[in-house]
XYZ file of C-alpha atoms in Angstrom:
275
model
C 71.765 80.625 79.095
C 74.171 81.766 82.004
C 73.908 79.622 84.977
C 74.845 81.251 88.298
C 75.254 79.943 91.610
C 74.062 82.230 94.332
C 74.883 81.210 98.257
C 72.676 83.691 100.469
C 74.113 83.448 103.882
C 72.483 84.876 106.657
C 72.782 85.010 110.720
C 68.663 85.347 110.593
C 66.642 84.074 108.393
C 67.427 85.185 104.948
C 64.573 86.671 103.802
C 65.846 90.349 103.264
C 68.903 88.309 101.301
C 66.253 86.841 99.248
C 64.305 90.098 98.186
C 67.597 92.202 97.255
C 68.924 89.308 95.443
C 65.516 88.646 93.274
C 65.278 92.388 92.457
C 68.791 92.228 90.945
C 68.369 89.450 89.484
C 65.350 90.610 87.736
C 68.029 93.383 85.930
C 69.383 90.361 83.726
C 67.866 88.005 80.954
C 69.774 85.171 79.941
C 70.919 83.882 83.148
C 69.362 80.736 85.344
C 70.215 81.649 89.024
C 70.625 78.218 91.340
C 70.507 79.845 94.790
C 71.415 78.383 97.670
C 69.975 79.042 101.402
C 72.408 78.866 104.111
C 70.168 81.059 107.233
C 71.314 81.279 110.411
C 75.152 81.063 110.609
C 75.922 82.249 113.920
C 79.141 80.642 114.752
C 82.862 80.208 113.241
C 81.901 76.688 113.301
C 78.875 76.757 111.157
C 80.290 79.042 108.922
C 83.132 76.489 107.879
C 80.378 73.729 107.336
C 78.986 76.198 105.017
C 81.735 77.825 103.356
C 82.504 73.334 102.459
C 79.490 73.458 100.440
C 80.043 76.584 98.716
C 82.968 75.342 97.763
C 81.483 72.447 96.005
C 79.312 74.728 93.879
C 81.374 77.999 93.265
C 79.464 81.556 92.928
C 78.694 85.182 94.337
C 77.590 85.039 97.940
C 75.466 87.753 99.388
C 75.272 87.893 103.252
C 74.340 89.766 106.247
C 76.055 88.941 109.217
C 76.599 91.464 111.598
C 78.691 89.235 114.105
C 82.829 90.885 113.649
C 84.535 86.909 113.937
C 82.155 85.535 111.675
C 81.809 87.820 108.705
C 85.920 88.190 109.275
C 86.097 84.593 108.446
C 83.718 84.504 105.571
C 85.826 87.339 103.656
C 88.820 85.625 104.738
C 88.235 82.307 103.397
C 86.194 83.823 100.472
C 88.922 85.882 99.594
C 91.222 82.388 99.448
C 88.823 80.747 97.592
C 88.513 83.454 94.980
C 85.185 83.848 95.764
C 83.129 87.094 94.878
C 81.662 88.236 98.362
C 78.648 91.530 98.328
C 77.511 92.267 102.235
C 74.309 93.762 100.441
C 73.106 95.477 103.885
C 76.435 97.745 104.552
C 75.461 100.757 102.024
C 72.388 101.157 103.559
C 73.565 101.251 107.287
C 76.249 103.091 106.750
C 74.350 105.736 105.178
C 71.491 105.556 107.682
C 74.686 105.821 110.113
C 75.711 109.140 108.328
C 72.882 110.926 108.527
C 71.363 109.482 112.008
C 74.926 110.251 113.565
C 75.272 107.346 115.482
C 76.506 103.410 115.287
C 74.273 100.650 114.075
C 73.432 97.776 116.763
C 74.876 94.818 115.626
C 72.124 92.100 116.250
C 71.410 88.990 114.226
C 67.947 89.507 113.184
C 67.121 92.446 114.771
C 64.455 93.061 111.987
C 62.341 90.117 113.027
C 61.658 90.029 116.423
C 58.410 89.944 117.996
C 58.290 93.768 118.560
C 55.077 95.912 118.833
C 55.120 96.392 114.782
C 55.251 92.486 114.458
C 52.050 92.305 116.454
C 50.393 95.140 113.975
C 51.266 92.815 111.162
C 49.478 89.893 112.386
C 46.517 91.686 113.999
C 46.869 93.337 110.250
C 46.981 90.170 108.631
C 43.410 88.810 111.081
C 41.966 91.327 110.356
C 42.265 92.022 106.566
C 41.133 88.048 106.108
C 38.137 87.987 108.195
C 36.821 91.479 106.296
C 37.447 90.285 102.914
C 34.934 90.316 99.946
C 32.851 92.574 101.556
C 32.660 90.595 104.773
C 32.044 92.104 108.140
C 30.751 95.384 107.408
C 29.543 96.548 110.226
C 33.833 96.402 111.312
C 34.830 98.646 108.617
C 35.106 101.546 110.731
C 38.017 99.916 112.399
C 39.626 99.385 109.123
C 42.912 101.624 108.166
C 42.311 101.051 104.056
C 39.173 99.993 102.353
C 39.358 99.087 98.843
C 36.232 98.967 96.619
C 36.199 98.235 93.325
C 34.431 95.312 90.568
C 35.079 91.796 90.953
C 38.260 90.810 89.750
C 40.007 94.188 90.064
C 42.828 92.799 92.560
C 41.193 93.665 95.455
C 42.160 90.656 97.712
C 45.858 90.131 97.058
C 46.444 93.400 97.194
C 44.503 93.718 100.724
C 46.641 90.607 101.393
C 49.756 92.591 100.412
C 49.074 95.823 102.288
C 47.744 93.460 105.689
C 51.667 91.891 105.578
C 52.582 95.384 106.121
C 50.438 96.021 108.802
C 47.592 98.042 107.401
C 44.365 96.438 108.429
C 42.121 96.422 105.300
C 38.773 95.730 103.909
C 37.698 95.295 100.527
C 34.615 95.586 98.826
C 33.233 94.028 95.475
C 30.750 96.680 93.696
C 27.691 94.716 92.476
C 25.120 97.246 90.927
C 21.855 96.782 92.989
C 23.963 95.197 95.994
C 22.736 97.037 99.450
C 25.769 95.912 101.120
C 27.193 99.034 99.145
C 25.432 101.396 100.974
C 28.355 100.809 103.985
C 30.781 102.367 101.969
C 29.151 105.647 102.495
C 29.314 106.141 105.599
C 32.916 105.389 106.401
C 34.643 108.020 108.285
C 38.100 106.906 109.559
C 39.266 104.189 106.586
C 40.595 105.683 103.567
C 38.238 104.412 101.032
C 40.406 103.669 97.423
C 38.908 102.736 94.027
C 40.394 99.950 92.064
C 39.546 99.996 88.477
C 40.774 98.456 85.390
C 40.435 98.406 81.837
C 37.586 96.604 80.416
C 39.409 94.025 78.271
C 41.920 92.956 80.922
C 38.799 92.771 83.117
C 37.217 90.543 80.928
C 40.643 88.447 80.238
C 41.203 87.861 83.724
C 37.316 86.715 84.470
C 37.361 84.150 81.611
C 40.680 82.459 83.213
C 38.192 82.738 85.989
C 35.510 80.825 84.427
C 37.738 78.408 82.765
C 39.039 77.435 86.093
C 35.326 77.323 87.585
C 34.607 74.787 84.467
C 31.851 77.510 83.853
C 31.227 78.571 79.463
C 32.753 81.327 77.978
C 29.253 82.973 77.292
C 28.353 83.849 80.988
C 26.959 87.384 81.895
C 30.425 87.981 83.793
C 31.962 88.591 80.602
C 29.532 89.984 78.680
C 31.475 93.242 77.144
C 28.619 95.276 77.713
C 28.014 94.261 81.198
C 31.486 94.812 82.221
C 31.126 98.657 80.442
C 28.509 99.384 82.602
C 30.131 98.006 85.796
C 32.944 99.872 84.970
C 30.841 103.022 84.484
C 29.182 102.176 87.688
C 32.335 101.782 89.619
C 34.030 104.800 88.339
C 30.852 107.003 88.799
C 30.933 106.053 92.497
C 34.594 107.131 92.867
C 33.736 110.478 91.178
C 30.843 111.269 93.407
C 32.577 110.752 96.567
C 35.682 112.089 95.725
C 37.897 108.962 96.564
C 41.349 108.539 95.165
C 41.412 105.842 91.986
C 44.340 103.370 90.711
C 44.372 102.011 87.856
C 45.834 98.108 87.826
C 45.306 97.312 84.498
C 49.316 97.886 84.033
C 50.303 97.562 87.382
C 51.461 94.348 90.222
C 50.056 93.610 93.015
C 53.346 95.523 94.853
C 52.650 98.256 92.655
C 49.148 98.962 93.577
C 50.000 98.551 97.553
C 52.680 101.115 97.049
C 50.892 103.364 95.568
C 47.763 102.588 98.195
C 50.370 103.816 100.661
C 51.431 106.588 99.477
C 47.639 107.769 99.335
C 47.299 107.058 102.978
C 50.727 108.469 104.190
C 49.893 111.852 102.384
C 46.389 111.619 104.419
C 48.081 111.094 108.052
C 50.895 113.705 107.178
C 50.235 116.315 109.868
C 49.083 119.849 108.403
C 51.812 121.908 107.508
C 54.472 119.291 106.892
C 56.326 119.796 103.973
C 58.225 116.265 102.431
């Protein structure tokens, strides 16, 4: 087992450092990352008091700072420390600068400020948890994504997921004989998307269920045949009203909300746009 030290240095909060260095470190077995925060390092100051403790604990750092003096002096002193240095954010801007013909603004943490699309995201967010499990229905209409779908099929985390990206969302859990149901119908502005999963990771992931509820194995909720038929149900329902269906048996939560996307960016695409 490798052990690698990994200093994320940021002039905001760190968070996009965080993401880009999890996905590549998801590319290698074998190795035991120790990472090491150092957000908002705004000053030549700062940086030094940082660059000490690096320096304690040698590895890659991966940083986005946009202020000149500052990043300067981190590549300078890097550089003399034999330090590997990655500033993961520069192939993306410069490309974006490429093809957008024009300079980047260089603001710390211009990505998180408390913009209109921030405001989305938690009205998003308020939204999605208030209207969950069915909740609410007579607020569906106002919904951008409703997901239906049996108990258990991922329904909430991935309304969860999509609400952080500022999709308001519903979900709905199909019980055979429940009236609630009958809501779904009528929806005219949400896009409605069926969740569905194979029946024996359905039934896996309801017995971890029960187990954690204290409740026995032998309960009607897992009952193979049961499940077939809610299954059945579920998928009939889809069929009959011609909404688009995702399988997550295979797929993670980030999966399914991409893919949930997708779905609803091809519906808003204006007529005659070609991708």
């Amino acid at each position: 087992m490798s052990i690698l030290h990994l200093h994320l240095v940021s002039d905001s909060t760190g968070e996009t450092l965080e993401s880009m260095a999890k996905a590549g470190l998801s590319q290698f077995e074998g190795v035991e990352a120790v990472k090491h925060f150092w957000p908002m390092v705004r000053s030549e100051g700062h940086l030094d008091r940082v660059l000490d403790e690096i320096a304690a604990r040698p590895g890659l750092i991966l940083y986005t700072l946009v202020g000149g003096a500052v990043r300067a002096r981190l590549e300078t002193r890097a550089a003399a420390m034999g330090l590997p240095v990655v500033a993961v954010l520069d192939p993306v801007v410069e490309g974006l600068s490429r093809v957008l013909g024009r300079e980047a603004k260089a603001r710390p943490g211009r990505q998180h400020v408390m913009d209109a699309a921030y405001f989305r995201r938690v009205e998003a967010i308020t939204f999605t948890m208030a209207h969950d499990d069915g909740l609410l229905a007579d607020d569906w209409e106002q919904a951008d994504i409703v997901l239906a779908g049996v108990s258990r099929s991922s329904k909430t985390p991935t309304s969860i997921y999509l609400a952080n990206r500022g999709y308001k969302c519903a979900n709905m859990p199909l019980v055979p004989g429940d009236p609630t149901m009958q809501g779904l119908l009528t929806l005219k502005k949400p896009l409605v998307v069926g969740l569905t999963v194979s029946a024996e990771r359905l039934i896996a992931v309801r017995r971890n269920r029960l187990t954690a509820l204290g409740r026995g194995p032998d309960d009607s909720y897992v009952d193979p045949d049961g499940v077939a038929r809610e299954l059945m149900m579920a998928r009939r329902l889809f069929a009959d009203r011609g909404w688009p269906v995702i399988d997550v048996t295979r797929r993670s939560i980030e999966e399914t909300a991409a893919a949930v996307i997708n779905l609803y960016n091809q519906r808003e695409e204006p007529a005659g746009v070609v991708g």
